[in-house]
DNA sequence: AACCAGTTCAAGAAAAAAGGTTGAACCAGA
DNA sequence: TCTGGTTCAACCTTTTTTCTTGAACTGGTT
């Protein structure tokens, strides 16, 4: 059960669970291995799970009207991900959620999560904190996208998530930051960003 | 609608439909283009469709306990395919069903199929025949796998489906025939199989 | 009118992955 | 102790994916 330890660490960063609570909580999670390029959420299907990435990386994206892919979210080790609009409301998803490499995840299904939340106050708190963090993060993203230039957006991302920049394909990052892959390529050549 | 003609031909090989029946039947099918390596069925998701391959090729496989891929079925032009355990019982799939090349397929969804079958006797017959053929084919496969040597299995397949052998990757064929890719590679070098 | 931030398009280069082959060593059953 | 096969590791070839570059263009500033 060593994979569950990562999750336990993550939990303890945010709230205090007793050992028993940690175990009870973790029992609702199923370990899953997914291969590169495999989808764990697809448009049209309800996202039945929320995922904690033990190891690997994922990318959530939507397809625009002209067929362009827009990356909505990344997730790497120790991150949570799902199509929240689908998961929370149990409606058909609009996103693709795809593994960028062979990965190991822990998944909890919707019903189990409801049961946990109803069961104990601390469990409820943990999910509340997850949701608040996500909401706050999304709000920051919206603001950045509205107010910053492409170059600034890249700089901010680079500073905040240097590990991710190295891990995900550049076209995915470009579409996350709202610019073309060519332009990002050119940005990265600028002396400012050359880290040699 | 020329793609539907292939399907019509296929139908008429097995049963007699009037032109009206053919049209009514075909209206339940949606034309779909899928790109190489794209999945049309994935473990965890219910297979909501049955697929008729107009043009292209597919491979259905499962992942064994140690991560090995076992090819369960191929489908090329004019073949039907799905994860039948998932489709028929509308349960989450256990297979990957992936395009081996850019392909064109016709898909019918579960509900539409039920409606067709309830609607007319001849439609019911056609699906019955499809099912019987699949059952019989699977039975033959099981027997061959139990009673023949690797070399014989390859020989039998080569005779029965020479076109497929040329079309699918060798590792997929090896895993279909229940042998390692290395061994198949060695078998193919034997004079018996060299067709030069 | 020229400038800036950024896009589109096309061509190519570079890097990574997929697919296939080979040989050596091993193993289990007839 | 054969035979029919597997495993493992290395290696090669081909295909695909990803990134880069340059040139030409756009729309809104100055």
Short mmCIF file of C-alpha atoms (C1' of nucleotides) in Angstrom, two decimals:
data_model
loop_
_atom_site.label_atom_id
_atom_site.label_comp_id
_atom_site.label_asym_id
_atom_site.label_seq_id
_atom_site.Cartn_x
_atom_site.Cartn_y
_atom_site.Cartn_z
CA UNK A 1 0.00 0.00 0.00
CA UNK A 2 2.96 2.31 -0.36
CA UNK A 3 1.15 4.24 -3.07
CA UNK A 4 -1.43 5.29 -0.54
CA UNK A 5 1.32 6.87 1.54
CA UNK A 6 1.72 9.67 -0.96
CA UNK A 7 -1.94 10.41 -0.60
CA UNK A 8 -1.66 10.33 3.17
CA UNK A 9 1.19 12.81 3.06
CA UNK A 10 -0.88 15.04 0.86
CA UNK A 11 -3.79 14.92 3.27
CA UNK A 12 -1.64 15.70 6.28
CA UNK A 13 -0.34 18.79 4.55
CA UNK A 14 -3.84 20.19 4.79
CA UNK A 15 -5.65 18.65 7.74
CA UNK A 16 -5.05 16.42 10.75
CA UNK A 17 -6.31 12.88 10.43
CA UNK A 18 -5.65 10.17 12.97
CA UNK A 19 -4.03 7.03 11.64
CA UNK A 20 -7.37 5.29 11.71
CA UNK A 21 -9.00 8.07 9.78
CA UNK A 22 -6.23 7.98 7.22
CA UNK A 23 -6.76 4.28 6.73
CA UNK A 24 -10.50 4.55 6.54
CA UNK A 25 -10.19 7.36 4.06
CA UNK A 26 -7.68 5.56 1.88
CA UNK A 27 -9.76 2.43 1.69
CA UNK A 28 -12.12 4.20 -0.66
CA UNK A 29 -9.34 4.60 -3.20
CA UNK A 30 -8.46 2.15 -5.86
CA UNK A 31 -5.00 1.97 -7.35
CA UNK A 32 -4.91 2.17 -11.10
CA UNK A 33 -2.20 2.01 -13.72
CA UNK A 34 -2.81 3.83 -16.93
CA UNK A 35 -0.72 3.84 -20.05
CA UNK A 36 0.47 6.81 -21.95
CA UNK A 37 -2.25 8.28 -24.12
CA UNK A 38 -5.01 6.44 -22.31
CA UNK A 39 -8.08 8.50 -21.48
CA UNK A 40 -9.57 8.41 -18.01
CA UNK A 41 -12.34 10.88 -18.85
CA UNK A 42 -13.99 11.36 -22.22
CA UNK A 43 -16.61 13.76 -23.51
CA UNK A 44 -20.03 12.22 -23.40
CA UNK A 45 -19.32 9.95 -20.45
CA UNK A 46 -19.93 11.00 -16.89
CA UNK A 47 -16.69 11.35 -14.92
CA UNK A 48 -17.34 8.87 -12.19
CA UNK A 49 -14.08 9.43 -10.39
CA UNK A 50 -11.78 11.97 -8.92
CA UNK A 51 -8.13 11.11 -9.37
CA UNK A 52 -5.03 11.58 -7.28
CA UNK A 53 -1.83 11.22 -9.30
CA UNK A 54 0.68 9.08 -7.45
CA UNK A 55 3.13 9.18 -10.29
CA UNK A 56 2.95 10.33 -13.86
CA UNK A 57 1.26 13.20 -15.65
CA UNK A 58 -2.06 14.06 -17.17
CA UNK A 59 -3.58 16.67 -19.34
CA UNK A 60 -7.19 17.79 -19.47
CA UNK A 61 -8.30 19.48 -22.65
CA UNK A 62 -11.34 20.47 -24.62
CA UNK A 63 -11.78 20.65 -28.36
CA UNK A 64 -12.77 24.06 -29.70
CA UNK A 65 -15.19 24.72 -32.51
CA UNK A 66 -12.47 24.63 -35.12
CA UNK A 67 -10.93 21.50 -33.71
CA UNK A 68 -8.16 23.17 -31.71
CA UNK A 69 -7.19 21.59 -28.44
CA UNK A 70 -7.27 23.83 -25.38
CA UNK A 71 -5.48 22.50 -22.35
CA UNK A 72 -7.52 23.21 -19.27
CA UNK A 73 -5.40 21.59 -16.64
CA UNK A 74 -2.28 19.58 -16.00
CA UNK A 75 -1.69 17.18 -13.16
CA UNK A 76 1.60 15.69 -12.09
CA UNK A 77 2.73 13.73 -9.04
CA UNK A 78 0.73 14.56 -5.94
CA UNK A 79 -1.99 16.50 -7.75
CA UNK A 80 -5.71 15.93 -7.97
CA UNK A 81 -7.55 16.01 -11.25
CA UNK A 82 -10.88 15.28 -12.90
CA UNK A 83 -13.44 17.02 -15.07
CA UNK A 84 -15.01 18.76 -12.10
CA UNK A 85 -18.05 20.00 -13.95
CA UNK A 86 -18.78 16.45 -14.83
CA UNK A 87 -17.75 14.88 -11.55
CA UNK A 88 -19.40 17.29 -9.15
CA UNK A 89 -22.69 17.48 -10.99
CA UNK A 90 -22.50 13.96 -12.44
CA UNK A 91 -23.18 15.27 -15.90
CA UNK A 92 -21.59 14.09 -19.14
CA UNK A 93 -18.05 15.37 -19.42
CA UNK A 94 -16.84 17.86 -21.98
CA UNK A 95 -13.16 17.18 -21.53
CA UNK A 96 -10.61 14.64 -22.47
CA UNK A 97 -8.40 13.67 -19.58
CA UNK A 98 -5.41 11.82 -20.91
CA UNK A 99 -2.22 10.34 -19.51
CA UNK A 100 0.88 12.02 -20.91
CA UNK A 101 3.00 9.08 -19.80
CA UNK A 102 2.52 5.74 -18.08
CA UNK A 103 1.08 6.71 -14.74
CA UNK A 104 -0.16 5.43 -11.42
CA UNK A 105 -3.25 6.99 -9.88
CA UNK A 106 -5.65 6.51 -7.02
CA UNK A 107 -9.30 6.93 -7.88
CA UNK A 108 -12.32 7.42 -5.72
CA UNK A 109 -15.80 7.15 -7.14
CA UNK A 110 -18.55 9.62 -6.62
CA UNK A 111 -20.67 7.54 -4.25
CA UNK A 112 -17.73 6.60 -2.05
CA UNK A 113 -16.76 10.23 -1.79
CA UNK A 114 -20.27 11.22 -0.73
CA UNK A 115 -20.21 8.55 1.91
CA UNK A 116 -16.86 9.69 3.26
CA UNK A 117 -17.98 13.27 3.44
CA UNK A 118 -21.13 12.34 5.28
CA UNK A 119 -19.22 10.11 7.63
CA UNK A 120 -16.78 12.43 9.35
CA UNK A 121 -16.26 16.08 9.81
CA UNK A 122 -12.54 15.92 8.98
CA UNK A 123 -13.22 14.20 5.68
CA UNK A 124 -15.64 16.91 4.75
CA UNK A 125 -13.00 19.48 5.65
CA UNK A 126 -10.39 17.90 3.47
CA UNK A 127 -12.63 17.90 0.41
CA UNK A 128 -13.68 21.44 1.19
CA UNK A 129 -10.04 22.51 1.21
CA UNK A 130 -9.38 20.73 -2.06
CA UNK A 131 -12.32 22.55 -3.60
CA UNK A 132 -11.27 25.91 -2.22
CA UNK A 133 -7.75 25.49 -3.49
CA UNK A 134 -9.03 24.57 -6.91
CA UNK A 135 -11.42 27.49 -6.99
CA UNK A 136 -8.73 29.92 -5.92
CA UNK A 137 -6.28 28.55 -8.43
CA UNK A 138 -8.80 28.78 -11.24
CA UNK A 139 -9.59 32.35 -10.28
CA UNK A 140 -5.91 33.27 -10.46
CA UNK A 141 -5.67 31.64 -13.85
CA UNK A 142 -8.59 33.55 -15.23
CA UNK A 143 -7.13 36.81 -14.03
CA UNK A 144 -3.71 36.07 -15.42
CA UNK A 145 -5.15 35.12 -18.78
CA UNK A 146 -7.13 38.32 -18.93
CA UNK A 147 -4.45 40.71 -17.79
CA UNK A 148 -1.05 39.38 -18.80
CA UNK A 149 0.76 39.14 -22.11
CA UNK A 150 1.77 35.80 -23.53
CA UNK A 151 5.32 36.32 -22.40
CA UNK A 152 4.26 37.19 -18.89
CA UNK A 153 1.97 34.21 -18.70
CA UNK A 154 4.82 31.96 -19.65
CA UNK A 155 7.14 33.64 -17.14
CA UNK A 156 4.61 33.26 -14.36
CA UNK A 157 4.00 29.64 -15.15
CA UNK A 158 7.71 28.96 -15.38
CA UNK A 159 8.23 30.41 -11.95
CA UNK A 160 5.30 28.67 -10.34
CA UNK A 161 5.67 25.24 -11.92
CA UNK A 162 9.18 24.80 -13.30
CA UNK A 163 8.87 21.02 -12.95
CA UNK A 164 5.80 20.87 -15.13
CA UNK A 165 7.41 22.92 -17.89
CA UNK A 166 10.05 20.26 -18.27
CA UNK A 167 7.62 17.41 -18.14
CA UNK A 168 4.79 18.20 -20.52
CA UNK A 169 5.02 18.56 -24.28
CA UNK A 170 5.39 22.13 -25.36
CA UNK A 171 2.35 22.21 -27.58
CA UNK A 172 0.28 21.25 -24.55
CA UNK A 173 1.80 24.01 -22.49
CA UNK A 174 1.26 26.51 -25.30
CA UNK A 175 -2.39 25.63 -25.52
CA UNK A 176 -2.62 25.91 -21.73
CA UNK A 177 -1.11 29.36 -21.76
CA UNK A 178 -3.24 30.48 -24.67
CA UNK A 179 -0.69 30.95 -27.41
CA UNK A 180 0.51 29.06 -30.45
CA UNK A 181 3.22 26.47 -30.12
CA UNK A 182 5.38 28.42 -32.55
CA UNK A 183 5.20 31.52 -30.47
CA UNK A 184 6.07 29.69 -27.31
CA UNK A 185 9.02 28.18 -29.10
CA UNK A 186 10.21 31.65 -29.99
CA UNK A 187 9.63 32.95 -26.47
CA UNK A 188 11.74 30.21 -25.01
CA UNK A 189 14.68 31.25 -27.11
CA UNK A 190 14.75 34.68 -25.62
CA UNK A 191 17.77 35.25 -23.39
CA UNK A 192 15.47 35.86 -20.44
CA UNK A 193 14.39 32.27 -20.46
CA UNK A 194 17.59 30.54 -21.49
CA UNK A 195 18.80 28.89 -18.34
CA UNK A 196 22.24 27.80 -19.61
CA UNK B 1 -24.02 7.30 -48.49
CA UNK B 2 -21.66 5.08 -50.43
CA UNK B 3 -20.12 3.82 -47.18
CA UNK B 4 -23.44 2.31 -46.24
CA UNK B 5 -23.36 0.23 -49.40
CA UNK B 6 -20.61 -1.93 -47.98
CA UNK B 7 -22.80 -2.63 -45.01
CA UNK B 8 -25.74 -3.40 -47.25
CA UNK B 9 -23.65 -5.88 -49.20
CA UNK B 10 -22.61 -7.49 -45.96
CA UNK B 11 -26.19 -7.82 -44.86
CA UNK B 12 -27.34 -9.31 -48.11
CA UNK B 13 -24.69 -12.00 -47.84
CA UNK B 14 -26.57 -13.29 -44.84
CA UNK B 15 -30.23 -12.40 -45.10
CA UNK B 16 -32.74 -10.93 -47.54
CA UNK B 17 -33.76 -7.37 -46.82
CA UNK B 18 -35.95 -5.34 -49.12
CA UNK B 19 -34.52 -2.02 -50.25
CA UNK B 20 -36.71 -0.26 -47.76
CA UNK B 21 -35.54 -2.47 -44.98
CA UNK B 22 -31.95 -1.88 -45.93
CA UNK B 23 -32.49 1.84 -45.79
CA UNK B 24 -34.34 1.72 -42.53
CA UNK B 25 -31.65 -0.45 -41.06
CA UNK B 26 -28.81 1.72 -42.28
CA UNK B 27 -30.35 4.88 -40.92
CA UNK B 28 -29.42 3.75 -37.43
CA UNK B 29 -25.73 3.84 -38.33
CA UNK B 30 -23.51 6.81 -38.02
CA UNK B 31 -20.40 7.21 -40.14
CA UNK B 32 -17.25 7.86 -38.19
CA UNK B 33 -13.63 8.52 -39.05
CA UNK B 34 -11.05 7.47 -36.53
CA UNK B 35 -7.35 8.12 -36.58
CA UNK B 36 -4.62 5.60 -36.16
CA UNK B 37 -4.10 4.65 -32.53
CA UNK B 38 -7.37 6.16 -31.44
CA UNK B 39 -9.42 4.09 -29.00
CA UNK B 40 -13.08 3.47 -29.64
CA UNK B 41 -13.52 1.34 -26.53
CA UNK B 42 -11.56 1.60 -23.31
CA UNK B 43 -11.60 -0.30 -20.04
CA UNK B 44 -13.86 1.34 -17.52
CA UNK B 45 -16.20 2.87 -20.07
CA UNK B 46 -19.30 1.07 -21.28
CA UNK B 47 -19.08 0.15 -24.95
CA UNK B 48 -22.11 1.95 -26.25
CA UNK B 49 -21.66 0.91 -29.85
CA UNK B 50 -21.14 -1.95 -32.14
CA UNK B 51 -18.91 -1.14 -35.09
CA UNK B 52 -18.83 -2.15 -38.71
CA UNK B 53 -15.49 -1.45 -40.34
CA UNK B 54 -15.97 0.16 -43.73
CA UNK B 55 -12.29 0.63 -44.23
CA UNK B 56 -9.29 0.30 -41.99
CA UNK B 57 -8.27 -2.04 -39.22
CA UNK B 58 -8.72 -2.46 -35.51
CA UNK B 59 -7.35 -4.47 -32.69
CA UNK B 60 -9.08 -5.45 -29.47
CA UNK B 61 -6.82 -6.36 -26.58
CA UNK B 62 -6.77 -6.82 -22.86
CA UNK B 63 -3.97 -6.18 -20.42
CA UNK B 64 -2.89 -9.17 -18.36
CA UNK B 65 -1.91 -9.12 -14.73
CA UNK B 66 1.71 -8.50 -15.56
CA UNK B 67 0.92 -5.81 -18.05
CA UNK B 68 1.17 -7.96 -21.16
CA UNK B 69 -1.19 -7.19 -24.01
CA UNK B 70 -3.33 -10.03 -25.32
CA UNK B 71 -4.97 -9.42 -28.63
CA UNK B 72 -8.49 -10.76 -28.54
CA UNK B 73 -9.72 -9.81 -31.94
CA UNK B 74 -8.83 -8.06 -35.15
CA UNK B 75 -11.22 -6.38 -37.51
CA UNK B 76 -10.55 -5.26 -41.05
CA UNK B 77 -12.74 -4.08 -43.89
CA UNK B 78 -16.24 -5.52 -43.78
CA UNK B 79 -15.92 -6.93 -40.25
CA UNK B 80 -17.89 -6.22 -37.13
CA UNK B 81 -16.23 -5.49 -33.83
CA UNK B 82 -16.86 -4.31 -30.28
CA UNK B 83 -16.21 -5.44 -26.74
CA UNK B 84 -19.20 -7.75 -26.76
CA UNK B 85 -19.18 -8.43 -23.05
CA UNK B 86 -19.45 -4.75 -22.51
CA UNK B 87 -21.83 -4.00 -25.35
CA UNK B 88 -24.28 -6.81 -24.88
CA UNK B 89 -24.56 -6.47 -21.13
CA UNK B 90 -23.88 -2.72 -21.04
CA UNK B 91 -21.20 -3.18 -18.44
CA UNK B 92 -17.87 -1.36 -18.22
CA UNK B 93 -15.48 -2.69 -20.81
CA UNK B 94 -12.34 -4.61 -20.06
CA UNK B 95 -10.79 -4.21 -23.48
CA UNK B 96 -9.03 -1.61 -25.48
CA UNK B 97 -10.33 -1.35 -29.01
CA UNK B 98 -7.90 0.65 -31.06
CA UNK B 99 -7.52 1.70 -34.66
CA UNK B 100 -4.39 0.30 -36.24
CA UNK B 101 -4.61 2.85 -39.02
CA UNK B 102 -6.85 5.73 -40.04
CA UNK B 103 -10.21 4.09 -40.52
CA UNK B 104 -13.81 4.61 -41.46
CA UNK B 105 -16.52 2.84 -39.49
CA UNK B 106 -20.25 2.73 -39.09
CA UNK B 107 -21.50 2.62 -35.55
CA UNK B 108 -24.85 1.76 -34.10
CA UNK B 109 -25.64 2.46 -30.50
CA UNK B 110 -27.18 0.03 -28.09
CA UNK B 111 -30.63 1.60 -27.89
CA UNK B 112 -30.96 1.92 -31.64
CA UNK B 113 -30.02 -1.69 -32.04
CA UNK B 114 -32.66 -2.80 -29.54
CA UNK B 115 -35.23 -0.80 -31.40
CA UNK B 116 -34.30 -2.32 -34.74
CA UNK B 117 -34.46 -5.82 -33.36
CA UNK B 118 -37.85 -5.23 -31.85
CA UNK B 119 -39.09 -3.65 -35.03
CA UNK B 120 -38.74 -6.38 -37.61
CA UNK B 121 -38.18 -10.05 -37.73
CA UNK B 122 -35.50 -9.83 -40.42
CA UNK B 123 -33.47 -7.38 -38.35
CA UNK B 124 -33.56 -9.75 -35.45
CA UNK B 125 -32.40 -12.53 -37.74
CA UNK B 126 -29.47 -10.58 -38.98
CA UNK B 127 -28.20 -9.82 -35.50
CA UNK B 128 -28.79 -13.40 -34.53
CA UNK B 129 -26.66 -14.55 -37.41
CA UNK B 130 -23.91 -12.11 -36.50
CA UNK B 131 -23.93 -13.46 -32.97
CA UNK B 132 -23.91 -17.07 -34.09
CA UNK B 133 -21.00 -16.46 -36.41
CA UNK B 134 -19.07 -14.75 -33.66
CA UNK B 135 -19.80 -17.55 -31.22
CA UNK B 136 -18.77 -20.20 -33.71
CA UNK B 137 -15.61 -18.34 -34.62
CA UNK B 138 -14.64 -17.89 -31.00
CA UNK B 139 -15.23 -21.56 -30.36
CA UNK B 140 -12.90 -22.49 -33.21
CA UNK B 141 -10.28 -20.16 -31.85
CA UNK B 142 -10.42 -21.66 -28.41
CA UNK B 143 -10.03 -25.14 -29.84
CA UNK B 144 -7.12 -24.16 -32.03
CA UNK B 145 -5.37 -22.44 -29.15
CA UNK B 146 -5.77 -25.51 -27.00
CA UNK B 147 -4.76 -28.14 -29.51
CA UNK B 148 -2.27 -26.66 -31.95
CA UNK B 149 1.37 -25.72 -31.70
CA UNK B 150 2.47 -22.14 -32.18
CA UNK B 151 3.69 -22.90 -35.66
CA UNK B 152 0.41 -24.56 -36.61
CA UNK B 153 -1.57 -21.68 -35.22
CA UNK B 154 0.39 -19.30 -37.35
CA UNK B 155 -0.01 -21.51 -40.40
CA UNK B 156 -3.74 -21.78 -39.89
CA UNK B 157 -4.11 -18.06 -39.45
CA UNK B 158 -1.97 -17.37 -42.47
CA UNK B 159 -4.15 -19.58 -44.57
CA UNK B 160 -7.43 -18.24 -43.26
CA UNK B 161 -6.58 -14.57 -43.19
CA UNK B 162 -3.57 -13.86 -45.39
CA UNK B 163 -4.71 -10.28 -45.85
CA UNK B 164 -4.72 -9.59 -42.13
CA UNK B 165 -1.22 -10.95 -41.66
CA UNK B 166 0.12 -8.33 -44.00
CA UNK B 167 -1.89 -5.57 -42.44
CA UNK B 168 -1.42 -5.77 -38.69
CA UNK B 169 1.79 -5.26 -36.73
CA UNK B 170 3.58 -8.45 -35.93
CA UNK B 171 3.58 -8.00 -32.18
CA UNK B 172 -0.21 -7.77 -32.31
CA UNK B 173 -0.48 -10.94 -34.34
CA UNK B 174 1.92 -12.73 -32.01
CA UNK B 175 -0.16 -11.80 -29.00
CA UNK B 176 -3.27 -12.90 -30.87
CA UNK B 177 -1.76 -16.27 -31.63
CA UNK B 178 -0.45 -16.71 -28.12
CA UNK B 179 3.29 -16.55 -28.65
CA UNK B 180 6.05 -14.04 -28.17
CA UNK B 181 6.89 -11.58 -30.88
CA UNK B 182 10.42 -12.93 -31.03
CA UNK B 183 9.22 -16.41 -31.70
CA UNK B 184 6.86 -15.30 -34.42
CA UNK B 185 9.70 -13.39 -35.98
CA UNK B 186 11.73 -16.59 -36.04
CA UNK B 187 8.84 -18.65 -37.39
CA UNK B 188 8.34 -16.28 -40.26
CA UNK B 189 11.90 -16.78 -41.36
CA UNK B 190 11.42 -20.48 -41.83
CA UNK B 191 11.45 -21.51 -45.46
CA UNK B 192 7.90 -22.83 -45.17
CA UNK B 193 6.62 -19.35 -44.70
CA UNK B 194 8.96 -17.41 -46.94
CA UNK B 195 6.84 -16.52 -49.90
CA UNK B 196 9.61 -15.15 -52.15
"C1'" DA C 1 3.14 55.14 -41.48
"C1'" DA C 2 5.60 52.20 -38.66
"C1'" DC C 3 5.54 49.18 -34.42
"C1'" DC C 4 4.31 45.61 -31.33
"C1'" DA C 5 2.46 41.31 -29.93
"C1'" DG C 6 1.05 37.70 -31.84
"C1'" DT C 7 -0.82 34.45 -35.66
"C1'" DT C 8 -0.60 31.41 -39.84
"C1'" DC C 9 1.67 28.52 -42.97
"C1'" DA C 10 5.18 25.59 -44.67
"C1'" DA C 11 9.40 23.23 -44.39
"C1'" DG C 12 12.73 20.82 -41.93
"C1'" DA C 13 15.40 19.12 -38.07
"C1'" DA C 14 15.65 16.65 -33.95
"C1'" DA C 15 14.02 13.52 -30.72
"C1'" DA C 16 11.34 9.83 -29.29
"C1'" DA C 17 8.69 5.82 -29.96
"C1'" DA C 18 7.19 1.80 -32.44
"C1'" DG C 19 8.16 -2.22 -34.68
"C1'" DG C 20 11.12 -5.94 -35.94
"C1'" DT C 21 15.32 -9.01 -35.72
"C1'" DT C 22 18.91 -11.65 -33.72
"C1'" DG C 23 21.50 -14.44 -30.55
"C1'" DA C 24 22.31 -16.51 -26.25
"C1'" DA C 25 20.72 -18.65 -22.30
"C1'" DC C 26 17.22 -21.10 -20.20
"C1'" DC C 27 13.11 -24.28 -19.14
"C1'" DA C 28 9.60 -27.86 -19.08
"C1'" DG C 29 7.73 -31.88 -20.82
"C1'" DA C 30 8.03 -36.11 -23.98
"C1'" DT D 1 18.41 -35.12 -24.25
"C1'" DC D 2 15.42 -33.28 -27.98
"C1'" DT D 3 11.74 -30.08 -29.20
"C1'" DG D 4 9.13 -26.16 -28.84
"C1'" DG D 5 9.09 -22.53 -26.67
"C1'" DT D 6 10.24 -18.41 -23.42
"C1'" DT D 7 13.12 -14.46 -21.54
"C1'" DC D 8 16.30 -10.95 -21.91
"C1'" DA D 9 19.15 -7.66 -23.98
"C1'" DA D 10 20.98 -5.36 -27.69
"C1'" DC D 11 20.43 -3.35 -31.91
"C1'" DC D 12 18.54 -1.61 -36.23
"C1'" DT D 13 14.97 0.57 -39.07
"C1'" DT D 14 11.07 3.11 -39.84
"C1'" DT D 15 7.50 6.02 -38.49
"C1'" DT D 16 5.58 9.47 -35.67
"C1'" DT D 17 5.74 13.16 -32.72
"C1'" DT D 18 7.44 17.28 -31.23
"C1'" DC D 19 9.99 21.42 -31.80
"C1'" DT D 20 12.15 25.10 -34.53
"C1'" DT D 21 12.65 28.55 -37.93
"C1'" DG D 22 11.61 31.97 -41.27
"C1'" DA D 23 8.54 34.59 -43.92
"C1'" DA D 24 4.46 36.81 -44.52
"C1'" DC D 25 0.40 38.70 -42.36
"C1'" DT D 26 -3.13 41.05 -38.90
"C1'" DG D 27 -5.17 44.34 -35.81
"C1'" DG D 28 -4.69 47.61 -32.68
"C1'" DT D 29 -1.31 51.34 -30.91
"C1'" DT D 30 1.45 55.31 -31.18
#
